[in-house]
mmCIF file of C-alpha atoms in Angstrom:
data_model
loop_
_atom_site.group_PDB
_atom_site.id
_atom_site.type_symbol
_atom_site.label_atom_id
_atom_site.label_comp_id
_atom_site.label_asym_id
_atom_site.label_seq_id
_atom_site.Cartn_x
_atom_site.Cartn_y
_atom_site.Cartn_z
ATOM 1 C CA UNK Z 1 0.000 0.000 0.000
ATOM 2 C CA UNK Z 2 1.111 3.497 -0.733
ATOM 3 C CA UNK Z 3 2.071 5.741 2.146
ATOM 4 C CA UNK Z 4 2.795 9.442 2.393
ATOM 5 C CA UNK Z 5 4.929 10.802 5.213
ATOM 6 C CA UNK Z 6 5.242 14.386 6.351
ATOM 7 C CA UNK Z 7 7.836 14.409 9.100
ATOM 8 C CA UNK Z 8 7.400 18.047 10.116
ATOM 9 C CA UNK Z 9 4.221 18.518 12.164
ATOM 10 C CA UNK Z 10 4.918 22.245 12.485
ATOM 11 C CA UNK Z 11 7.072 24.801 10.734
ATOM 12 C CA UNK Z 12 7.457 28.540 11.068
ATOM 13 C CA UNK Z 13 9.022 31.187 8.866
ATOM 14 C CA UNK Z 14 9.530 34.908 8.933
ATOM 15 C CA UNK Z 15 7.398 36.885 6.550
ATOM 16 C CA UNK Z 16 9.133 37.382 3.181
ATOM 17 C CA UNK Z 17 11.513 34.481 3.816
ATOM 18 C CA UNK Z 18 11.565 31.072 2.118
ATOM 19 C CA UNK Z 19 10.431 27.827 3.696
ATOM 20 C CA UNK Z 20 10.515 24.230 2.517
ATOM 21 C CA UNK Z 21 8.037 21.570 3.598
ATOM 22 C CA UNK Z 22 9.072 17.947 3.273
ATOM 23 C CA UNK Z 23 7.152 14.958 1.976
ATOM 24 C CA UNK Z 24 8.216 11.417 1.194
ATOM 25 C CA UNK Z 25 6.116 8.629 -0.233
ATOM 26 C CA UNK Z 26 6.344 4.950 -0.859
ATOM 27 C CA UNK Z 27 5.084 3.318 -4.032
ATOM 28 C CA UNK Z 28 5.938 0.613 -6.514
ATOM 29 C CA UNK Z 29 4.201 2.436 -9.347
ATOM 30 C CA UNK Z 30 6.157 4.184 -12.066
ATOM 31 C CA UNK Z 31 3.528 6.681 -13.080
ATOM 32 C CA UNK Z 32 1.595 8.724 -10.560
ATOM 33 C CA UNK Z 33 0.612 12.193 -9.434
ATOM 34 C CA UNK Z 34 1.666 14.171 -6.409
ATOM 35 C CA UNK Z 35 -0.150 17.134 -4.915
ATOM 36 C CA UNK Z 36 0.194 19.759 -2.237
ATOM 37 C CA UNK Z 37 -3.055 20.953 -0.701
ATOM 38 C CA UNK Z 38 -3.405 23.962 1.588
ATOM 39 C CA UNK Z 39 -5.976 24.142 4.374
ATOM 40 C CA UNK Z 40 -6.224 27.632 5.891
ATOM 41 C CA UNK Z 41 -8.206 28.336 9.072
ATOM 42 C CA UNK Z 42 -11.338 28.552 6.938
ATOM 43 C CA UNK Z 43 -10.727 24.761 6.538
ATOM 44 C CA UNK Z 44 -11.274 24.839 2.766
ATOM 45 C CA UNK Z 45 -8.885 22.398 1.059
ATOM 46 C CA UNK Z 46 -7.178 24.204 -1.810
ATOM 47 C CA UNK Z 47 -4.873 22.649 -4.376
ATOM 48 C CA UNK Z 48 -1.559 24.495 -4.385
ATOM 49 C CA UNK Z 49 0.462 22.567 -6.932
ATOM 50 C CA UNK Z 50 0.644 19.193 -8.662
ATOM 51 C CA UNK Z 51 3.376 17.130 -10.278
ATOM 52 C CA UNK Z 52 3.193 14.296 -12.785
ATOM 53 C CA UNK Z 53 5.804 11.661 -12.067
ATOM 54 C CA UNK Z 54 6.758 11.212 -15.714
ATOM 55 C CA UNK Z 55 7.744 14.875 -15.948
ATOM 56 C CA UNK Z 56 11.286 15.576 -14.857
ATOM 57 C CA UNK Z 57 10.735 19.293 -14.673
ATOM 58 C CA UNK Z 58 9.660 20.534 -11.275
ATOM 59 C CA UNK Z 59 6.257 22.210 -11.154
ATOM 60 C CA UNK Z 60 6.021 25.897 -10.304
ATOM 61 C CA UNK Z 61 3.041 28.077 -9.461
ATOM 62 C CA UNK Z 62 4.018 31.662 -8.726
ATOM 63 C CA UNK Z 63 5.741 31.635 -5.304
ATOM 64 C CA UNK Z 64 5.236 27.892 -4.897
ATOM 65 C CA UNK Z 65 7.569 25.322 -6.373
ATOM 66 C CA UNK Z 66 8.408 21.704 -5.744
ATOM 67 C CA UNK Z 67 11.575 19.681 -5.631
ATOM 68 C CA UNK Z 68 10.586 16.307 -7.026
ATOM 69 C CA UNK Z 69 13.187 13.580 -6.568
ATOM 70 C CA UNK Z 70 11.663 10.442 -8.076
ATOM 71 C CA UNK Z 71 14.440 8.052 -7.165
ATOM 72 C CA UNK Z 72 14.417 9.243 -3.579
ATOM 73 C CA UNK Z 73 10.588 9.349 -3.536
ATOM 74 C CA UNK Z 74 10.711 12.867 -2.194
ATOM 75 C CA UNK Z 75 8.384 15.743 -3.000
ATOM 76 C CA UNK Z 76 9.088 18.942 -1.084
ATOM 77 C CA UNK Z 77 7.249 22.243 -1.368
ATOM 78 C CA UNK Z 78 9.123 25.520 -1.385
ATOM 79 C CA UNK Z 79 7.292 28.730 -0.588
ATOM 80 C CA UNK Z 80 9.194 31.861 -1.524
ATOM 81 C CA UNK Z 81 8.536 35.353 -0.179
ATOM 82 C CA UNK Z 82 6.227 33.951 2.515
ATOM 83 C CA UNK Z 83 3.107 35.966 3.174
ATOM 84 C CA UNK Z 84 0.747 36.040 6.136
ATOM 85 C CA UNK Z 85 -1.910 34.426 3.962
ATOM 86 C CA UNK Z 86 0.289 31.370 3.548
ATOM 87 C CA UNK Z 87 -0.366 30.367 7.152
ATOM 88 C CA UNK Z 88 -2.205 27.061 6.959
ATOM 89 C CA UNK Z 89 -1.981 23.293 7.198
ATOM 90 C CA UNK Z 90 -0.269 21.816 4.156
ATOM 91 C CA UNK Z 91 -1.013 18.278 3.047
ATOM 92 C CA UNK Z 92 1.005 16.223 0.631
ATOM 93 C CA UNK Z 93 -1.021 13.703 -1.379
ATOM 94 C CA UNK Z 94 -0.311 10.857 -3.806
ATOM 95 C CA UNK Z 95 -2.350 9.109 -6.456
ATOM 96 C CA UNK Z 96 -1.385 6.459 -8.989
ATOM 97 C CA UNK Z 97 -2.352 7.400 -12.519
ATOM 98 C CA UNK Z 98 -4.878 5.710 -14.713
ATOM 99 C CA UNK Z 99 -8.365 4.431 -14.292
ATOM 100 C CA UNK Z 100 -9.019 2.397 -11.216
ATOM 101 C CA UNK Z 101 -6.666 4.597 -9.245
ATOM 102 C CA UNK Z 102 -8.907 7.379 -8.116
ATOM 103 C CA UNK Z 103 -8.061 7.581 -4.446
ATOM 104 C CA UNK Z 104 -5.693 10.085 -2.929
ATOM 105 C CA UNK Z 105 -3.425 9.084 -0.073
ATOM 106 C CA UNK Z 106 -2.745 12.043 2.202
ATOM 107 C CA UNK Z 107 0.055 12.753 4.615
ATOM 108 C CA UNK Z 108 -0.647 13.900 8.147
ATOM 109 C CA UNK Z 109 0.019 17.535 7.362
ATOM 110 C CA UNK Z 110 2.423 20.308 8.338
ATOM 111 C CA UNK Z 111 1.161 23.380 10.143
ATOM 112 C CA UNK Z 112 2.907 26.467 8.775
ATOM 113 C CA UNK Z 113 3.067 29.630 10.849
ATOM 114 C CA UNK Z 114 4.157 32.931 9.352
ATOM 115 C CA UNK Z 115 5.925 35.278 11.750
ATOM 116 C CA UNK Z 116 5.315 38.953 10.943
ATOM 117 C CA UNK M 1 -18.551 27.410 -12.227
ATOM 118 C CA UNK M 2 -19.641 26.799 -8.658
ATOM 119 C CA UNK M 3 -17.376 24.514 -6.716
ATOM 120 C CA UNK M 4 -18.433 21.589 -4.588
ATOM 121 C CA UNK M 5 -21.320 22.637 -2.384
ATOM 122 C CA UNK M 6 -21.936 21.177 1.055
ATOM 123 C CA UNK M 7 -24.714 21.765 3.520
ATOM 124 C CA UNK M 8 -25.055 22.495 6.297
ATOM 125 C CA UNK M 9 -21.763 24.224 7.115
ATOM 126 C CA UNK M 10 -22.264 23.584 10.812
ATOM 127 C CA UNK M 11 -24.401 21.033 12.569
ATOM 128 C CA UNK M 12 -24.880 20.613 16.294
ATOM 129 C CA UNK M 13 -26.952 17.693 17.463
ATOM 130 C CA UNK M 14 -27.500 15.513 20.466
ATOM 131 C CA UNK M 15 -26.321 11.969 20.829
ATOM 132 C CA UNK M 16 -28.736 9.499 19.319
ATOM 133 C CA UNK M 17 -30.130 11.863 16.717
ATOM 134 C CA UNK M 18 -29.961 11.263 12.983
ATOM 135 C CA UNK M 19 -27.667 13.544 11.011
ATOM 136 C CA UNK M 20 -27.709 14.028 7.241
ATOM 137 C CA UNK M 21 -24.931 15.801 5.410
ATOM 138 C CA UNK M 22 -25.400 16.881 1.814
ATOM 139 C CA UNK M 23 -23.112 17.408 -1.132
ATOM 140 C CA UNK M 24 -23.457 18.707 -4.673
ATOM 141 C CA UNK M 25 -20.400 17.871 -6.791
ATOM 142 C CA UNK M 26 -19.046 19.948 -9.625
ATOM 143 C CA UNK M 27 -21.107 19.445 -12.764
ATOM 144 C CA UNK M 28 -19.535 16.891 -15.095
ATOM 145 C CA UNK M 29 -17.424 15.219 -12.437
ATOM 146 C CA UNK M 30 -17.803 11.461 -12.295
ATOM 147 C CA UNK M 31 -16.249 10.712 -8.931
ATOM 148 C CA UNK M 32 -17.449 11.793 -5.514
ATOM 149 C CA UNK M 33 -15.589 11.266 -2.251
ATOM 150 C CA UNK M 34 -16.576 11.628 1.391
ATOM 151 C CA UNK M 35 -13.832 12.330 3.938
ATOM 152 C CA UNK M 36 -13.747 12.829 7.676
ATOM 153 C CA UNK M 37 -11.127 14.990 9.362
ATOM 154 C CA UNK M 38 -10.265 14.852 13.054
ATOM 155 C CA UNK M 39 -7.247 15.934 15.047
ATOM 156 C CA UNK M 40 -6.536 12.385 16.111
ATOM 157 C CA UNK M 41 -6.933 10.565 12.786
ATOM 158 C CA UNK M 42 -6.305 13.272 10.230
ATOM 159 C CA UNK M 43 -8.078 13.060 6.867
ATOM 160 C CA UNK M 44 -9.814 9.720 6.299
ATOM 161 C CA UNK M 45 -11.590 8.574 3.161
ATOM 162 C CA UNK M 46 -14.967 7.138 4.118
ATOM 163 C CA UNK M 47 -16.478 6.176 0.778
ATOM 164 C CA UNK M 48 -16.386 7.107 -2.862
ATOM 165 C CA UNK M 49 -18.674 6.809 -5.867
ATOM 166 C CA UNK M 50 -18.133 6.538 -9.588
ATOM 167 C CA UNK M 51 -21.071 7.500 -11.790
ATOM 168 C CA UNK M 52 -23.330 7.335 -8.725
ATOM 169 C CA UNK M 53 -22.251 3.788 -7.832
ATOM 170 C CA UNK M 54 -20.394 3.169 -4.552
ATOM 171 C CA UNK M 55 -16.955 1.778 -5.345
ATOM 172 C CA UNK M 56 -15.211 1.522 -2.004
ATOM 173 C CA UNK M 57 -16.851 1.926 1.373
ATOM 174 C CA UNK M 58 -14.123 0.275 3.396
ATOM 175 C CA UNK M 59 -13.508 3.510 5.282
ATOM 176 C CA UNK M 60 -17.023 3.756 6.649
ATOM 177 C CA UNK M 61 -16.538 3.306 10.383
ATOM 178 C CA UNK M 62 -19.596 1.199 11.155
ATOM 179 C CA UNK M 63 -23.177 0.471 10.264
ATOM 180 C CA UNK M 64 -24.337 3.741 11.736
ATOM 181 C CA UNK M 65 -22.887 5.452 8.677
ATOM 182 C CA UNK M 66 -24.495 5.244 5.258
ATOM 183 C CA UNK M 67 -24.040 7.167 2.030
ATOM 184 C CA UNK M 68 -26.098 7.466 -1.111
ATOM 185 C CA UNK M 69 -25.794 9.119 -4.465
ATOM 186 C CA UNK M 70 -29.222 9.039 -6.132
ATOM 187 C CA UNK M 71 -28.061 11.109 -9.103
ATOM 188 C CA UNK M 72 -24.985 12.783 -10.535
ATOM 189 C CA UNK M 73 -25.609 16.050 -8.738
ATOM 190 C CA UNK M 74 -26.400 14.985 -5.196
ATOM 191 C CA UNK M 75 -25.040 12.800 -2.423
ATOM 192 C CA UNK M 76 -25.830 12.327 1.242
ATOM 193 C CA UNK M 77 -23.923 10.973 4.201
ATOM 194 C CA UNK M 78 -26.153 9.862 7.037
ATOM 195 C CA UNK M 79 -25.254 8.994 10.612
ATOM 196 C CA UNK M 80 -27.900 7.216 12.635
ATOM 197 C CA UNK M 81 -27.687 7.214 15.592
ATOM 198 C CA UNK M 82 -25.009 9.835 16.093
ATOM 199 C CA UNK M 83 -22.423 9.605 18.871
ATOM 200 C CA UNK M 84 -20.037 12.200 20.359
ATOM 201 C CA UNK M 85 -17.062 10.452 18.733
ATOM 202 C CA UNK M 86 -18.574 11.289 15.337
ATOM 203 C CA UNK M 87 -17.764 14.959 15.935
ATOM 204 C CA UNK M 88 -15.496 15.988 13.086
ATOM 205 C CA UNK M 89 -15.333 17.978 9.881
ATOM 206 C CA UNK M 90 -16.802 16.067 6.963
ATOM 207 C CA UNK M 91 -15.625 16.934 3.481
ATOM 208 C CA UNK M 92 -17.063 16.079 0.125
ATOM 209 C CA UNK M 93 -14.811 16.173 -2.929
ATOM 210 C CA UNK M 94 -15.329 15.469 -6.610
ATOM 211 C CA UNK M 95 -13.080 14.731 -9.556
ATOM 212 C CA UNK M 96 -13.116 13.896 -13.234
ATOM 213 C CA UNK M 97 -10.864 11.170 -14.567
ATOM 214 C CA UNK M 98 -11.313 11.745 -18.260
ATOM 215 C CA UNK M 99 -8.451 12.066 -20.706
ATOM 216 C CA UNK M 100 -5.818 14.534 -19.613
ATOM 217 C CA UNK M 101 -7.055 14.752 -16.046
ATOM 218 C CA UNK M 102 -4.709 14.641 -13.108
ATOM 219 C CA UNK M 103 -6.800 12.863 -10.480
ATOM 220 C CA UNK M 104 -7.200 16.261 -8.882
ATOM 221 C CA UNK M 105 -9.937 16.335 -6.292
ATOM 222 C CA UNK M 106 -11.914 19.508 -5.652
ATOM 223 C CA UNK M 107 -13.088 19.856 -2.090
ATOM 224 C CA UNK M 108 -16.183 21.432 -0.641
ATOM 225 C CA UNK M 109 -15.999 23.767 2.373
ATOM 226 C CA UNK M 110 -16.798 20.967 4.795
ATOM 227 C CA UNK M 111 -19.469 20.447 7.431
ATOM 228 C CA UNK M 112 -18.404 20.791 11.033
ATOM 229 C CA UNK M 113 -20.434 18.279 13.031
ATOM 230 C CA UNK M 114 -20.673 18.466 16.794
ATOM 231 C CA UNK M 115 -22.498 15.704 18.637
ATOM 232 C CA UNK M 116 -23.228 16.548 22.260
#
């Protein structure tokens, strides 16, 4: 069974600085998707960024980027120029690709605090 | 397009009462997921549907929980009778696994259930 591990229950960063959240996963699949979801205090789950495993290029969305290391099964999220609105729980998630593989496996989350 | 809609947003009930949570997925999505989120257990998948048919209900905690999807635009999660340990935030999510999709799930705002 696939597992997703987030080893940092809590992180904090000064406003305008850069922070990296870690995620590792275990799978025997060769093709899959990885996601980072953000859950602010409003509790709405919001997709931040996604990565297809067959793509070597790391995904980027504005201030958010990932460091995808397929061989190491590592998928970290880097937030640049941290803003107060980035304060939230961040969940890493995994899904195999293809039909019959609809479920997401989530990590336990990392609570990110932004220090003004 | 409206996102996933859930109602009610908050529900407070007494132990032993029946509770019904409702979800309207995004139009055109063919998968619908019900999750429960608690501090102790994190985000758990309860059940999911494909084209209104339940595919995997192995996460449903016990017989007190039931879910239905009578049509493509509506699903319910029912707890009868409710117990204090059912207090949690319940999320509904939907996705579309057609060609070119990324298994991305779109979440509703959640229903915070409190059972006294």
